[in-house]
Each structure stands twice: as C-alpha cells, then as structure tokens.
PDB file of C-alpha atoms in Angstrom:
ATOM      1  CA  MET A 201       0.118  -0.052  -0.028  1.00  0.00           C
ATOM      2  CA  ASP A 202       1.689   3.552  -0.902  1.00  0.00           C
ATOM      3  CA  THR A 203       1.215   5.046   2.494  1.00  0.00           C
ATOM      4  CA  ASN A 204       0.964   8.442   1.121  1.00  0.00           C
ATOM      5  CA  ALA A 205      -1.334   8.442  -1.239  1.00  0.00           C
ATOM      6  CA  PHE A 206      -3.668   6.183   1.616  1.00  0.00           C
ATOM      7  CA  ILE A 207      -2.631   9.644   3.501  1.00  0.00           C
ATOM      8  CA  HIS A 208      -3.671  11.772   1.224  1.00  0.00           C
ATOM      9  CA  SER A 209      -6.801   9.856   0.835  1.00  0.00           C
ATOM     10  CA  ALA A 210      -7.858   9.529   4.303  1.00  0.00           C
ATOM     11  CA  ASN A 211      -7.604  13.764   4.478  1.00  0.00           C
ATOM     12  CA  ALA A 212      -9.859  14.594   1.240  1.00  0.00           C
ATOM     13  CA  HIS A 213     -12.080  12.015   2.723  1.00  0.00           C
ATOM     14  CA  CYS A 214     -12.248  13.465   6.002  1.00  0.00           C
ATOM     15  CA  GLU A 215     -12.513  16.899   4.386  1.00  0.00           C
ATOM     16  CA  LYS A 216     -15.476  15.838   2.529  1.00  0.00           C
ATOM     17  CA  ASN A 217     -16.679  14.859   5.765  1.00  0.00           C
ATOM     18  CA  GLY A 218     -16.356  18.287   7.293  1.00  0.00           C
ATOM     19  CA  ALA A 219     -13.682  16.989   9.751  1.00  0.00           C
ATOM     20  CA  LYS A 220     -10.074  17.853  10.093  1.00  0.00           C
ATOM     21  CA  LEU A 221      -7.468  15.302   9.831  1.00  0.00           C
ATOM     22  CA  THR A 222      -4.765  16.941  12.475  1.00  0.00           C
ATOM     23  CA  ASP A 223      -0.960  16.227  13.114  1.00  0.00           C
ATOM     24  CA  LEU A 224      -1.597  13.783  15.467  1.00  0.00           C
ATOM     25  CA  ARG A 225      -4.145  11.615  14.148  1.00  0.00           C
ATOM     26  CA  ARG A 226      -2.205  12.023  10.499  1.00  0.00           C
ATOM     27  CA  GLN A 227       0.993  10.662  12.571  1.00  0.00           C
ATOM     28  CA  VAL A 228      -1.262   7.998  14.195  1.00  0.00           C
ATOM     29  CA  LEU A 229      -2.249   6.490  10.783  1.00  0.00           C
ATOM     30  CA  ASP A 230       0.850   6.333   9.456  1.00  0.00           C
ATOM     31  CA  LEU A 231       2.270   4.408  12.312  1.00  0.00           C
ATOM     32  CA  VAL A 232      -1.209   2.534  11.508  1.00  0.00           C
ATOM     33  CA  LEU A 233      -0.234   1.967   8.139  1.00  0.00           C
ATOM     34  CA  GLN A 234       3.325   1.101   8.946  1.00  0.00           C
ATOM     35  CA  HIS A 235       2.115  -2.445  10.504  1.00  0.00           C
ATOM     36  CA  GLU A 236       0.673  -5.342   8.691  1.00  0.00           C
ATOM     37  CA  GLY A 237      -2.709  -6.981   9.382  1.00  0.00           C
ATOM     38  CA  VAL A 238      -4.443  -5.872  12.739  1.00  0.00           C
ATOM     39  CA  VAL A 239      -2.868  -3.614  15.531  1.00  0.00           C
ATOM     40  CA  LYS A 240      -3.750  -3.000  18.606  1.00  0.00           C
ATOM     41  CA  ALA A 241      -3.815   0.145  20.434  1.00  0.00           C
ATOM     42  CA  TYR A 242      -0.370  -0.120  23.090  1.00  0.00           C
ATOM     43  CA  GLN A 243       1.720  -0.635  19.818  1.00  0.00           C
ATOM     44  CA  ILE A 244       0.720   2.649  18.098  1.00  0.00           C
ATOM     45  CA  LEU A 245       1.156   4.134  21.914  1.00  0.00           C
ATOM     46  CA  SER A 246       4.926   2.550  21.632  1.00  0.00           C
ATOM     47  CA  ASP A 247       5.647   3.745  18.414  1.00  0.00           C
ATOM     48  CA  LEU A 248       4.009   7.503  19.108  1.00  0.00           C
ATOM     49  CA  GLN A 249       6.631   7.425  22.002  1.00  0.00           C
ATOM     50  CA  GLN A 250       9.216   7.132  20.053  1.00  0.00           C
ATOM     51  CA  THR A 251       8.747  10.686  18.493  1.00  0.00           C
ATOM     52  CA  ARG A 252       6.088  11.974  21.254  1.00  0.00           C
ATOM     53  CA  ALA A 253       7.714  10.496  25.066  1.00  0.00           C
ATOM     54  CA  SER A 254       4.809  12.222  26.197  1.00  0.00           C
ATOM     55  CA  ALA A 255       2.033  10.387  24.923  1.00  0.00           C
ATOM     56  CA  ALA A 256      -0.432   9.140  26.920  1.00  0.00           C
ATOM     57  CA  PRO A 257      -2.911   6.181  26.183  1.00  0.00           C
ATOM     58  CA  PRO A 258      -6.241   8.750  26.078  1.00  0.00           C
ATOM     59  CA  THR A 259      -4.861  10.538  23.164  1.00  0.00           C
ATOM     60  CA  VAL A 260      -4.179   7.111  20.807  1.00  0.00           C
ATOM     61  CA  TYR A 261      -7.544   6.285  21.741  1.00  0.00           C
ATOM     62  CA  ARG A 262      -8.716   9.484  20.738  1.00  0.00           C
ATOM     63  CA  ALA A 263      -6.748   9.889  17.338  1.00  0.00           C
ATOM     64  CA  LEU A 264      -7.717   5.743  16.903  1.00  0.00           C
ATOM     65  CA  ASP A 265     -11.274   6.910  17.409  1.00  0.00           C
ATOM     66  CA  PHE A 266     -11.537   9.409  15.314  1.00  0.00           C
ATOM     67  CA  LEU A 267     -10.152   7.114  12.449  1.00  0.00           C
ATOM     68  CA  VAL A 268     -12.579   4.753  13.350  1.00  0.00           C
ATOM     69  CA  GLU A 269     -15.459   7.341  13.242  1.00  0.00           C
ATOM     70  CA  GLN A 270     -14.132   8.619   9.817  1.00  0.00           C
ATOM     71  CA  GLY A 271     -14.544   4.924   7.999  1.00  0.00           C
ATOM     72  CA  ILE A 272     -10.409   5.283   7.889  1.00  0.00           C
ATOM     73  CA  LEU A 273     -10.217   2.483  10.094  1.00  0.00           C
ATOM     74  CA  HIS A 274     -12.186  -0.327  11.577  1.00  0.00           C
ATOM     75  CA  ARG A 275     -12.244  -1.731  15.190  1.00  0.00           C
ATOM     76  CA  VAL A 276     -12.384  -5.604  15.423  1.00  0.00           C
ATOM     77  CA  ASP A 277     -13.568  -6.023  18.621  1.00  0.00           C
ATOM     78  CA  ALA A 278     -12.438  -9.461  18.590  1.00  0.00           C
ATOM     79  CA  LEU A 279      -8.964  -9.080  17.759  1.00  0.00           C
ATOM     80  CA  ASN A 280      -9.303  -6.190  19.961  1.00  0.00           C
ATOM     81  CA  GLY A 281      -7.065  -4.032  17.721  1.00  0.00           C
ATOM     82  CA  TYR A 282      -7.681  -2.332  14.303  1.00  0.00           C
ATOM     83  CA  VAL A 283      -6.806  -2.705  10.992  1.00  0.00           C
ATOM     84  CA  VAL A 284      -7.424  -0.308   7.735  1.00  0.00           C
ATOM     85  CA  CYS A 285     -10.451  -0.178   5.726  1.00  0.00           C
ATOM     86  CA  GLN A 286      -9.409  -1.466   2.267  1.00  0.00           C
ATOM     87  CA  HIS A 287     -12.427   0.897   0.633  1.00  0.00           C
ATOM     88  CA  LEU A 288     -11.834   4.257   1.587  1.00  0.00           C
ATOM     89  CA  ASN A 289     -12.874   5.626  -1.543  1.00  0.00           C
ATOM     90  CA  ASP A 290     -15.848   3.482  -2.526  1.00  0.00           C
ATOM     91  CA  ALA A 291     -19.127   5.838  -0.970  1.00  0.00           C
ATOM     92  CA  HIS A 292     -20.712   2.873  -1.393  1.00  0.00           C
ATOM     93  CA  HIS A 293     -18.986   0.820   1.500  1.00  0.00           C
ATOM     94  CA  HIS A 294     -19.543   2.762   4.692  1.00  0.00           C
ATOM     95  CA  ASP A 295     -23.213   1.835   4.834  1.00  0.00           C
ATOM     96  CA  GLN A 296     -22.834  -1.769   4.067  1.00  0.00           C
ATOM     97  CA  ALA A 297     -21.671  -4.204   5.966  1.00  0.00           C
ATOM     98  CA  ASN A 298     -18.850  -6.196   5.626  1.00  0.00           C
ATOM     99  CA  VAL A 299     -16.401  -8.737   6.439  1.00  0.00           C
ATOM    100  CA  ILE A 300     -12.719  -8.759   7.378  1.00  0.00           C
ATOM    101  CA  MET A 301     -11.062 -11.612   7.417  1.00  0.00           C
ATOM    102  CA  THR A 302      -7.199 -12.952   8.657  1.00  0.00           C
ATOM    103  CA  CYS A 303      -5.117 -15.492   7.961  1.00  0.00           C
ATOM    104  CA  ARG A 304      -3.731 -17.335  10.690  1.00  0.00           C
ATOM    105  CA  ASP A 305      -0.934 -18.201   9.892  1.00  0.00           C
ATOM    106  CA  CYS A 306       0.595 -14.850   7.653  1.00  0.00           C
ATOM    107  CA  GLY A 307      -1.763 -12.682   9.473  1.00  0.00           C
ATOM    108  CA  ARG A 308      -2.916 -11.020   6.164  1.00  0.00           C
ATOM    109  CA  VAL A 309      -5.811  -9.085   6.572  1.00  0.00           C
ATOM    110  CA  ASP A 310      -8.740  -8.696   3.601  1.00  0.00           C
ATOM    111  CA  GLU A 311     -11.960  -6.844   3.809  1.00  0.00           C
ATOM    112  CA  MET A 312     -15.570  -7.343   1.174  1.00  0.00           C
ATOM    113  CA  ALA A 313     -18.817  -6.346   1.415  1.00  0.00           C
ATOM    114  CA  ALA A 314     -21.326  -8.880   2.439  1.00  0.00           C
ATOM    115  CA  ASP A 315     -24.762  -7.423   2.815  1.00  0.00           C
ATOM    116  CA  ALA A 316     -26.156 -10.272   1.294  1.00  0.00           C
ATOM    117  CA  GLY A 317     -24.936 -12.846   3.989  1.00  0.00           C
ATOM    118  CA  VAL A 318     -25.113 -10.534   6.834  1.00  0.00           C
ATOM    119  CA  GLN A 319     -28.835  -9.935   6.052  1.00  0.00           C
ATOM    120  CA  ALA A 320     -29.735 -13.264   5.926  1.00  0.00           C
ATOM    121  CA  LEU A 321     -28.466 -13.486   9.679  1.00  0.00           C
ATOM    122  CA  ARG A 322     -30.108 -10.755  10.963  1.00  0.00           C
ATOM    123  CA  GLU A 323     -33.137 -12.039   9.300  1.00  0.00           C
ATOM    124  CA  SER A 324     -32.288 -15.358  11.242  1.00  0.00           C
ATOM    125  CA  CYS A 325     -31.271 -14.145  14.175  1.00  0.00           C
ATOM    126  CA  LEU A 326     -35.063 -11.798  14.099  1.00  0.00           C
ATOM    127  CA  ALA A 327     -36.638 -15.122  13.533  1.00  0.00           C
ATOM    128  CA  GLN A 328     -35.034 -16.362  16.838  1.00  0.00           C
ATOM    129  CA  GLY A 329     -36.317 -13.559  18.947  1.00  0.00           C
ATOM    130  CA  PHE A 330     -32.856 -11.666  18.675  1.00  0.00           C
ATOM    131  CA  GLU A 331     -31.851  -8.617  17.237  1.00  0.00           C
ATOM    132  CA  MET A 332     -27.796  -8.023  15.809  1.00  0.00           C
ATOM    133  CA  ASP A 333     -26.072  -5.336  16.488  1.00  0.00           C
ATOM    134  CA  ASN A 334     -24.233  -3.270  13.851  1.00  0.00           C
ATOM    135  CA  GLN A 335     -21.049  -4.279  13.570  1.00  0.00           C
ATOM    136  CA  GLN A 336     -17.772  -5.525  12.030  1.00  0.00           C
ATOM    137  CA  LEU A 337     -18.081  -9.595  11.164  1.00  0.00           C
ATOM    138  CA  LEU A 338     -14.710 -11.213  11.296  1.00  0.00           C
ATOM    139  CA  LEU A 339     -13.684 -14.709   9.501  1.00  0.00           C
ATOM    140  CA  ASN A 340     -10.643 -16.097  10.769  1.00  0.00           C
ATOM    141  CA  GLY A 341      -9.292 -18.919   7.899  1.00  0.00           C
ATOM    142  CA  HIS A 342      -6.256 -19.569   5.306  1.00  0.00           C
ATOM    143  CA  CYS A 343      -5.382 -16.922   2.842  1.00  0.00           C
ATOM    144  CA  THR A 344      -4.735 -18.496  -0.842  1.00  0.00           C
ATOM    145  CA  GLN A 345      -1.193 -18.085  -0.563  1.00  0.00           C
ATOM    146  CA  CYS A 346      -0.772 -20.158   3.024  1.00  0.00           C
ATOM    147  CA  LEU A 347      -2.977 -22.625   1.699  1.00  0.00           C
ATOM    148  CA  ALA A 348      -0.741 -22.916  -1.376  1.00  0.00           C
ATOM    149  CA  LYS A 349       2.076 -23.531   0.571  1.00  0.00           C
ATOM    150  CA  LYS A 350       0.862 -26.535   2.735  1.00  0.00           C
ATOM    151  CA  GLY A 351      -0.612 -28.182  -0.484  1.00  0.00           C
TER     152      GLY A 351
END
C-alpha cells in the first residue's frame, strides 16, 4: 500500500466529511499503516512515544476513535485491534455490512462487502427473537497464498 497516497485520500475523505485530519491523527494513521494486518493500540502508543515521549493512552485512543468514526480504520473487537479500511474511496461501502477476513498463518487482512450474507444472518436472528447489532464481522482462516504453500 502506498502510505502517502492513502494518507492523502484519508485527508480528502475527512475534509469531505467536514472533519480535520490533524498532525497527531495523521501521525497515528501513518503508524497504523506501518503495521501489517491487525494493530493494537498499545503498539501505536509505543511507536508514538518514540517521537512524542509524553504521549499517553488517551491521546492514541482519541485519534484511533476519530479514524474509526471517519471510516478510515475498522475496530475489530474480537481481536482488540484496528485494521485499515481497504475501501476508503468506495462511496457505498460505509453503508454496507463488511466482513474482515484474517489469515491465521501470515496475518494478512482482507475486507469484503457482505450485505446479502449479513442480511440473511440478521433475519435468522430476528426469527429467533434476537436483534443483531451493527458490527464488523470477523472470519479467521487461511489465505490462498498460505494454502498454496501447504498444498
């Protein structure tokens, strides 16, 4: 991924939404982009403290929360971490249900729209008397490259 191009797109995305990608938020995003796959807040805090020794957990969490609110990152509760949105410039994706797929072997993360599948799951839940919250769905498995290495 071209980090500079992504940050430029993220900045334009924020401006379009009437929000500001401040220097600190930009720095946190840059640090997230330096990690592959899922990144934890404490990893970002540790990295940030290399240049901002006084950085504290609330500073990082506020920046990460902003990036999630803007749709630039996804919070993956099941992994207690964050992943970069792979469809930032897709105008329709923010209204769709998404599935995040992580490879157990290499840590690769992919994302796909899953409206039909999630809608079917939502309807099944309702039939059982349960209303499902909107959330990121996480699938763990093996990417094609790792499967090919095993085969």
